Coordinates of C-alpha atoms (C1' of nucleotides) in Angstrom, one line a residue:
Chain A
M1 CA 0.0 0.0 0.0
F2 CA 1.1 3.5 -0.8
G3 CA 0.6 6.7 1.0
L4 CA 0.9 10.2 -0.4
V5 CA 1.7 12.9 2.2
D6 CA 1.5 16.5 1.1
G7 CA 1.7 19.8 2.8
N8 CA -1.5 21.9 2.6
N9 CA -1.1 25.1 0.5
F10 CA 2.6 24.5 1.1
Y11 CA 4.3 27.8 0.3
A12 CA 1.6 29.8 2.1
T13 CA 1.9 27.6 5.1
C14 CA 5.7 27.9 5.2
E15 CA 5.3 31.7 5.4
R16 CA 3.0 31.2 8.4
V17 CA 5.4 29.0 10.3
F18 CA 7.6 31.9 11.3
N19 CA 5.0 34.7 11.0
P20 CA 2.0 33.8 13.2
S21 CA 0.3 37.1 12.3
L22 CA -0.5 35.4 9.0
R23 CA -2.8 32.8 10.5
G24 CA -6.3 33.1 9.3
Q25 CA -5.2 35.7 6.8
P26 CA -5.5 35.4 3.0
V27 CA -1.8 34.6 2.1
C28 CA -0.8 34.7 -1.6
I29 CA 2.7 33.7 -2.9
L30 CA 3.8 35.1 -6.2
S31 CA 6.0 33.6 -8.9
S32 CA 9.5 34.8 -9.6
N33 CA 9.3 38.4 -10.7
D34 CA 6.1 38.8 -8.7
G35 CA 4.0 37.9 -11.6
C36 CA 1.4 35.2 -10.9
A37 CA -0.2 33.7 -7.9
I38 CA 1.5 30.3 -7.4
A39 CA 0.2 29.4 -3.9
R40 CA -2.8 30.5 -1.9
S41 CA -4.1 29.9 1.6
D42 CA -7.7 28.8 1.9
E43 CA -8.7 32.3 2.8
C44 CA -7.0 33.6 -0.4
K45 CA -8.8 30.9 -2.5
R46 CA -12.1 32.0 -1.0
L47 CA -11.5 35.5 -2.2
G48 CA -11.4 34.2 -5.7
V49 CA -7.7 34.4 -6.5
K50 CA -7.0 31.6 -9.1
M51 CA -3.9 29.4 -9.3
G52 CA -1.5 30.9 -11.8
Q53 CA -3.5 34.1 -12.1
P54 CA -1.5 37.2 -12.9
I55 CA -1.7 39.3 -9.8
H56 CA -2.4 42.5 -11.7
E57 CA -5.6 40.9 -12.9
V58 CA -6.9 40.6 -9.4
P59 CA -9.2 43.5 -8.7
P60 CA -7.6 46.1 -6.4
H61 CA -10.2 45.8 -3.7
I62 CA -9.3 42.1 -3.4
R63 CA -5.6 42.7 -3.7
R64 CA -5.6 45.1 -0.8
Q65 CA -6.9 42.4 1.5
L66 CA -4.1 39.9 0.5
R67 CA -0.9 39.3 2.4
I68 CA 1.4 39.0 -0.6
F69 CA 4.8 37.4 -0.7
S70 CA 7.5 36.9 -3.3
A71 CA 8.4 33.2 -3.6
N72 CA 11.1 32.3 -1.0
F73 CA 12.3 29.0 -2.3
G74 CA 15.2 28.8 0.1
L75 CA 12.7 28.7 3.0
Y76 CA 10.3 26.3 1.3
G77 CA 13.1 23.9 0.4
D78 CA 14.4 23.9 4.0
L79 CA 11.1 23.2 5.6
S80 CA 10.4 20.6 3.0
G81 CA 13.6 18.8 4.1
R82 CA 12.3 18.9 7.7
V83 CA 9.0 17.3 6.7
V84 CA 10.8 14.5 4.9
S85 CA 13.1 13.8 7.8
V86 CA 10.1 13.3 10.1
L87 CA 8.5 11.0 7.5
R88 CA 11.7 8.9 7.3
E89 CA 11.3 8.1 11.0
W90 CA 7.8 6.7 10.4
F91 CA 8.2 5.0 7.1
P92 CA 11.2 2.9 5.9
R93 CA 10.6 3.8 2.3
V94 CA 10.1 7.4 1.1
E95 CA 10.0 8.8 -2.4
V96 CA 10.4 12.6 -2.4
Y97 CA 8.2 13.4 -5.3
S98 CA 8.2 17.2 -5.1
I99 CA 8.9 20.0 -2.7
D100 CA 5.6 19.4 -0.9
E101 CA 4.8 15.8 -1.7
S102 CA 6.2 12.4 -0.7
F103 CA 5.1 8.9 -1.4
V104 CA 5.6 6.3 1.4
T105 CA 4.7 2.6 1.7
F106 CA 3.0 0.8 4.5
D107 CA 5.0 -2.4 4.2
G108 CA 3.9 -5.0 6.7
V109 CA 1.4 -2.6 8.4
P110 CA -2.0 -4.4 8.9
A111 CA -4.8 -2.7 7.0
E112 CA -6.7 -1.6 10.1
Q113 CA -3.6 0.2 11.5
R114 CA -2.6 2.2 8.4
E115 CA -4.9 5.2 8.9
A116 CA -4.0 5.5 12.6
M117 CA -0.3 5.4 11.7
A118 CA -0.8 8.1 9.1
R119 CA -2.7 10.3 11.6
Q120 CA 0.2 10.0 14.1
A121 CA 2.8 10.9 11.5
R122 CA 0.7 13.8 10.4
S123 CA 0.3 15.2 13.9
Q124 CA 4.0 14.8 14.6
I125 CA 4.9 16.8 11.4
F126 CA 2.6 19.5 12.5
Q127 CA 4.1 19.6 16.0
W128 CA 7.7 19.4 15.0
V129 CA 7.7 21.4 11.7
G130 CA 4.5 23.4 11.8
I131 CA 3.2 22.2 8.5
P132 CA -0.3 20.7 8.3
C133 CA -0.4 17.7 6.0
C134 CA -2.9 15.4 4.4
V135 CA -2.4 11.7 3.8
G136 CA -4.0 9.6 1.0
I137 CA -3.7 5.9 1.1
G138 CA -4.2 3.4 -1.7
P139 CA -2.9 0.2 -3.4
T140 CA -1.3 2.3 -6.2
K141 CA 0.2 5.7 -6.4
T142 CA -2.6 7.0 -8.5
L143 CA -5.2 5.9 -6.0
A144 CA -3.1 7.3 -3.1
K145 CA -3.0 10.7 -5.0
L146 CA -6.7 10.6 -5.4
A147 CA -7.2 9.7 -1.7
N148 CA -5.0 12.6 -0.8
K149 CA -7.2 15.0 -2.7
L150 CA -10.3 13.7 -0.9
A151 CA -8.4 14.0 2.4
K152 CA -8.1 17.7 1.9
K153 CA -11.9 18.0 2.4
T154 CA -11.9 16.1 5.7
P155 CA -11.0 17.5 9.2
H156 CA -8.8 14.5 10.1
G157 CA -6.8 14.7 6.9
V158 CA -6.5 10.9 6.2
V159 CA -8.4 9.0 3.5
T160 CA -8.0 5.5 1.9
A161 CA -9.2 4.9 -1.7
L162 CA -9.6 1.4 -3.0
P163 CA -10.5 0.4 -6.6
G164 CA -14.2 0.4 -7.0
S165 CA -14.7 2.8 -4.0
P166 CA -18.0 4.7 -4.3
E167 CA -16.0 8.0 -4.2
L168 CA -14.6 7.3 -7.6
E169 CA -18.1 7.7 -9.1
T170 CA -18.1 11.4 -8.3
Y171 CA -14.4 12.1 -8.6
P172 CA -13.8 14.3 -11.7
V173 CA -11.5 12.7 -14.2
E174 CA -9.5 15.9 -14.6
D175 CA -8.4 15.6 -11.0
A176 CA -6.9 12.2 -11.7
W177 CA -3.1 12.1 -11.7
G178 CA -1.9 12.0 -15.4
V179 CA -5.1 13.6 -16.8
G180 CA -4.5 17.2 -17.8
R181 CA -6.6 19.8 -19.6
K182 CA -6.4 18.3 -23.1
L183 CA -7.2 14.8 -22.1
T184 CA -10.1 16.0 -20.0
A185 CA -11.7 17.6 -23.0
K186 CA -11.2 14.6 -25.2
L187 CA -12.4 12.1 -22.6
G188 CA -15.4 14.3 -21.8
A189 CA -16.4 14.1 -25.4
E190 CA -16.5 10.4 -25.0
G191 CA -18.6 10.5 -21.9
I192 CA -15.7 9.7 -19.6
L193 CA -16.3 12.2 -16.8
T194 CA -15.2 10.5 -13.6
A195 CA -12.4 8.4 -12.3
A196 CA -14.8 5.5 -12.2
D197 CA -15.7 6.1 -15.9
L198 CA -12.0 6.0 -16.8
A199 CA -11.4 2.8 -14.8
R200 CA -14.3 1.1 -16.7
A201 CA -13.5 2.3 -20.2
N202 CA -12.4 -0.1 -22.9
P203 CA -8.7 -0.6 -22.4
D204 CA -7.8 -1.3 -26.0
T205 CA -9.6 1.8 -27.3
L206 CA -8.0 3.9 -24.6
R207 CA -4.5 2.5 -25.4
S208 CA -4.8 3.1 -29.1
R209 CA -6.5 6.6 -28.9
Y210 CA -4.5 8.1 -26.0
G211 CA -1.3 6.1 -25.7
V212 CA 0.3 4.0 -23.1
T213 CA 0.5 6.7 -20.4
L214 CA -3.3 7.0 -20.0
A215 CA -3.6 3.2 -20.2
R216 CA -1.3 2.9 -17.2
T217 CA -3.4 5.5 -15.3
Q218 CA -6.4 3.3 -16.0
R219 CA -4.7 0.2 -14.7
E220 CA -3.6 2.1 -11.6
L221 CA -7.2 3.2 -10.9
Q222 CA -8.1 -0.5 -11.1
G223 CA -5.6 -1.2 -8.4
V224 CA -2.8 -2.6 -10.6
V225 CA 0.6 -1.2 -9.7
C226 CA 2.3 0.3 -12.8
S227 CA 4.5 2.9 -11.0
D228 CA 6.6 1.8 -8.1
L229 CA 8.3 3.8 -5.4
E230 CA 11.5 5.5 -6.6
E231 CA 13.5 5.9 -3.6
V232 CA 16.7 7.0 -5.4
E233 CA 16.2 10.1 -7.5
P234 CA 16.9 9.3 -11.1
E235 CA 19.9 11.1 -12.7
R236 CA 19.0 14.4 -14.3
Q237 CA 18.9 14.5 -18.1
Q238 CA 19.1 18.3 -18.2
I239 CA 19.5 21.3 -16.0
V240 CA 17.8 24.6 -16.9
V241 CA 18.1 28.0 -15.5
S242 CA 15.8 30.7 -16.9
R243 CA 14.3 33.9 -15.7
S244 CA 12.0 36.6 -16.8
F245 CA 13.7 40.0 -16.5
G246 CA 12.5 42.6 -14.1
Q247 CA 12.8 45.2 -16.9
E248 CA 13.1 44.5 -20.6
V249 CA 16.7 44.3 -21.8
T250 CA 17.7 46.2 -24.9
S251 CA 21.5 46.0 -24.9
L252 CA 23.7 43.1 -25.7
E253 CA 25.9 43.8 -22.8
D254 CA 23.0 43.4 -20.3
L255 CA 21.8 40.3 -22.0
Q256 CA 25.2 38.7 -21.9
Q257 CA 25.5 39.5 -18.2
A258 CA 22.2 37.8 -17.6
V259 CA 23.1 34.7 -19.7
S260 CA 26.4 34.5 -17.9
T261 CA 24.8 34.6 -14.6
F262 CA 22.3 31.8 -15.6
A263 CA 25.0 29.7 -17.1
Q264 CA 27.1 30.0 -14.0
R265 CA 24.2 29.0 -11.8
A266 CA 23.5 26.0 -14.1
C267 CA 27.1 24.9 -13.7
E268 CA 26.9 25.1 -9.9
K269 CA 23.8 22.9 -10.0
L270 CA 25.6 20.5 -12.4
R271 CA 28.7 20.1 -10.2
S272 CA 26.6 19.7 -7.0
R273 CA 25.3 16.5 -8.7
S274 CA 28.7 15.5 -9.9
L275 CA 27.5 15.7 -13.5
Q276 CA 29.1 16.9 -16.7
A277 CA 27.3 18.4 -19.7
S278 CA 28.0 17.6 -23.4
G279 CA 25.8 20.4 -24.7
V280 CA 24.7 23.9 -24.0
W281 CA 21.5 25.5 -25.1
V282 CA 20.5 29.2 -24.9
W283 CA 17.3 30.9 -25.8
L284 CA 15.9 34.4 -25.7
N285 CA 12.4 35.7 -25.7
T286 CA 10.7 39.0 -26.2
N287 CA 7.5 39.8 -24.2
P288 CA 4.7 37.7 -25.8
F289 CA 2.0 39.5 -23.7
K290 CA 2.8 43.0 -25.1
P291 CA 0.4 43.7 -27.9
G292 CA 2.0 45.2 -31.0
A293 CA 5.6 44.5 -29.8
A294 CA 7.9 42.9 -32.4
Q295 CA 8.4 39.3 -31.3
Y296 CA 11.6 37.2 -31.6
H297 CA 12.3 34.0 -29.8
P298 CA 15.5 32.4 -31.1
S299 CA 17.3 29.4 -29.6
K300 CA 20.6 27.9 -30.3
A301 CA 22.6 24.9 -29.1
F302 CA 26.2 23.8 -29.1
N303 CA 27.9 20.4 -28.4
F304 CA 31.2 20.1 -26.7
I305 CA 33.8 17.6 -28.1
A306 CA 34.2 16.3 -24.5
P307 CA 31.7 16.8 -21.7
T308 CA 32.6 19.5 -19.2
S309 CA 31.6 21.0 -15.9
D310 CA 33.9 24.0 -16.1
T311 CA 32.0 27.2 -15.7
R312 CA 34.5 29.0 -17.9
E313 CA 34.0 26.7 -20.8
V314 CA 30.2 26.8 -20.6
L315 CA 30.1 30.5 -20.1
L316 CA 32.2 31.2 -23.2
V317 CA 29.8 29.1 -25.3
A318 CA 26.7 30.6 -23.8
Q319 CA 28.0 34.1 -24.4
G320 CA 28.8 33.2 -28.0
L321 CA 25.4 31.7 -28.6
A322 CA 23.7 34.7 -27.1
K323 CA 25.7 37.1 -29.3
A324 CA 25.0 35.0 -32.4
M325 CA 21.3 35.3 -31.8
W326 CA 21.3 38.9 -30.8
K327 CA 19.4 41.3 -33.0
N328 CA 19.2 45.0 -32.3
G329 CA 15.8 46.6 -31.9
Y330 CA 14.0 43.9 -30.0
R331 CA 13.1 44.3 -26.3
Y332 CA 14.0 41.0 -24.5
K333 CA 12.0 39.9 -21.6
K334 CA 13.3 36.4 -20.8
A335 CA 16.4 34.2 -21.4
G336 CA 17.4 30.8 -20.4
V337 CA 20.4 28.5 -20.4
G338 CA 20.2 24.7 -20.5
L339 CA 22.8 22.0 -20.0
L340 CA 22.1 18.9 -22.0
D341 CA 23.3 15.3 -22.4
L342 CA 24.4 15.0 -18.8
T343 CA 26.8 12.2 -17.8
H344 CA 28.4 11.3 -14.5
G345 CA 31.7 12.8 -13.8
D346 CA 33.5 9.4 -13.4
V347 CA 32.6 8.2 -16.9
H348 CA 34.6 10.7 -19.0
Q349 CA 34.8 10.3 -22.7
G350 CA 37.8 12.5 -23.3
D351 CA 39.0 14.6 -26.1
L352 CA 41.6 12.5 -28.0
F353 CA 43.8 15.5 -28.7
A354 CA 43.3 17.8 -25.8
G355 CA 43.1 15.5 -22.8
I356 CA 41.9 16.6 -19.4
D357 CA 43.2 19.7 -17.6
P358 CA 43.4 18.8 -13.9
R359 CA 43.6 22.5 -13.0
S360 CA 40.0 22.9 -14.2
Q361 CA 38.5 20.6 -11.6
A362 CA 40.7 22.1 -8.9
L363 CA 39.6 25.6 -9.7
M364 CA 35.9 24.7 -9.8
K365 CA 36.3 22.9 -6.5
V366 CA 37.8 26.0 -4.8
M367 CA 35.0 28.2 -6.1
D368 CA 32.3 25.8 -5.0
Q369 CA 33.8 25.4 -1.6
A370 CA 34.2 29.1 -1.1
N371 CA 30.6 29.7 -2.1
A372 CA 29.4 26.9 0.2
K373 CA 31.3 28.3 3.1
F374 CA 30.8 32.0 2.7
G375 CA 27.5 32.1 0.8
R376 CA 26.5 31.9 -2.8
G377 CA 28.1 34.6 -4.9
T378 CA 31.2 34.9 -2.9
M379 CA 33.3 33.9 -5.9
G380 CA 32.2 34.0 -9.5
M381 CA 33.0 35.0 -13.1
A382 CA 33.4 38.7 -13.8
S383 CA 31.1 38.5 -16.8
S384 CA 28.2 37.5 -14.6
A385 CA 26.4 39.7 -12.1
W386 CA 27.9 38.0 -9.1
R387 CA 29.3 41.2 -7.7
S388 CA 25.8 42.8 -7.6
K389 CA 25.3 41.0 -4.2
G390 CA 27.8 43.4 -2.7
P391 CA 27.1 47.0 -1.8
A392 CA 29.3 48.4 -4.5
L393 CA 27.4 47.7 -7.7
A394 CA 23.9 48.6 -8.7
K395 CA 21.2 45.9 -9.3
P396 CA 21.2 44.8 -12.9
V397 CA 18.4 46.1 -15.1
W398 CA 17.3 42.5 -15.7
A399 CA 17.2 41.5 -12.0
M400 CA 13.9 39.9 -10.8
N401 CA 11.3 41.9 -8.9
Q402 CA 11.0 40.5 -5.4
K403 CA 9.3 43.3 -3.5
N404 CA 7.7 41.1 -0.8
L405 CA 10.4 38.6 0.1
S406 CA 10.2 37.2 3.6
P407 CA 13.4 36.6 5.6
A408 CA 15.6 33.5 5.2
Y409 CA 14.4 32.4 8.7
T410 CA 16.2 29.0 8.6
T411 CA 19.2 29.5 6.4
R412 CA 20.9 32.8 7.4
W413 CA 22.2 33.8 10.8
D414 CA 21.4 37.4 10.4
Q415 CA 17.7 36.7 9.6
L416 CA 16.8 34.4 12.5
V417 CA 13.6 35.2 14.3
R418 CA 14.2 37.1 17.6
V419 CA 12.3 36.0 20.7
R420 CA 11.9 38.7 23.2
Chain B
dT1 C1' 2.9 49.1 -15.3
dC2 C1' 2.4 44.2 -14.0
dT3 C1' 1.8 37.7 -17.1
dG4 C1' 6.8 31.5 -13.3
dG5 C1' 10.4 28.0 -13.5
dG6 C1' 11.9 23.4 -13.9
dG7 C1' 11.2 19.0 -15.2
dT8 C1' 9.7 14.1 -17.6
dC9 C1' 7.8 10.8 -20.9
dC10 C1' 5.7 9.3 -25.4
dT11 C1' 5.0 9.4 -30.4
dA12 C1' 5.7 10.1 -35.2
dG13 C1' 8.6 10.9 -38.9
dG14 C1' 12.9 11.2 -41.2
dA15 C1' 17.6 9.8 -42.0
dC16 C1' 20.5 6.4 -41.8
dC17 C1' 22.7 1.5 -41.1
dC18 C1' 23.3 -3.6 -42.8
Chain C
dT1 C1' 5.7 -5.5 -63.7
dC2 C1' 8.2 -6.3 -59.9
dT3 C1' 10.6 -3.0 -55.1
dG4 C1' 12.9 -6.6 -47.9
dG5 C1' 13.4 -6.9 -43.2
dG6 C1' 15.1 -5.3 -39.2
dG7 C1' 17.2 -2.0 -36.7
dT8 C1' 19.1 2.8 -34.4
dC9 C1' 19.3 7.6 -33.6
dC10 C1' 17.7 12.2 -33.7
dT11 C1' 14.3 15.8 -33.6
dA12 C1' 10.0 18.2 -32.9
dG13 C1' 5.8 18.4 -30.9
dG14 C1' 2.5 17.3 -27.5
dA15 C1' 1.1 16.0 -23.2
dC16 C1' 1.7 15.7 -18.4
dC17 C1' 3.7 16.9 -13.5
dC18 C1' 4.8 20.2 -9.4

DNA sequence: TCTGGGGTCCTAGGACCC
DNA sequence: TCTGGGGTCCTAGGACCC
């Protein structure tokens, strides 16, 4: 049996943990650049703010009632780790599925004890970390997900879903895991409106019309396990860093600084996972929402002869790609850098003629260690915006808007909460 | 004025191999 | 008039997830 544990309105709840004045208030978390609502407390949902809604579309009289925050991923990630560490004490097998969701298994736990166990784990997480969770239990991950959604509507927060449960008859198919907007529309046209309808549909027709993914979802709703617990995170295939700009960028110099900064960050992520990249990919975008503005969204990739994790090498290429795509006269709103064809550092297919420069790894190691010890941005490449962290340089024009960022309560000494 | 970021998997078609 | 069988790899697009 599987369990799915997830934090209710996770980001909004994280903000409340260290700021009790937010309890009972409509809390709304904005995406990077303070654009869209990406998390809402129940009170905020009741005021009609929609998931993903651009905040400027929310009527001013509603907006004034909201407690608005810029996304503070450092805080959310840290609290997420605390939730997982409590879970590991209760369950021998845990799959961390996302920042706010984990799958667990009830191996060897008798059926009549599972819900009680889930309730205990749930109350301990609330007591120790301060995050209210719900637990869904089912014989497959898909049913556990479904049960979790049902649990949100109960006061005790724990629900079990079995194949053929009466709840499936009224459970909308679009809320099933693996059924998105497009499939909902197509299935609806065939009269498949609920999870029970999907479970009952003709499997051959489903397979041939919609592919193997939906066929698996159907089997899982019938109680057949198609997706097992993945305790070890699979190796990354790609690493992407992209941002919308706070202000539109109109000079190549600013654009290259942004691209450098993203490339540098991508390389840090790469090395933290002991990976190397064989390809780099850069793309640029103008503002698609601006009516009448000239649009341009080029993208260009480059393959290395031998995989690398050296920031200098990646940066040089990323800069070159950005320059090659640059056209005067456009107003750029977004850029991104991707690292592709990732391989593990210990399986190195070298360059027959150039060999490996041992100094490269040593240099990167020193940089990473300095940044780990003294904080991100302590050492960096001059072409990036790394120095903008210090007091001497102005904020880059492309820097994100984060007007309502809460403190790094758990990850910076100077931002700890004071108790009088 | 203001519109997120980071991923995965599947499928079909084309180019190429022997 | 007739035109094989069995593969791989790559890419683009579409769908999904949080």
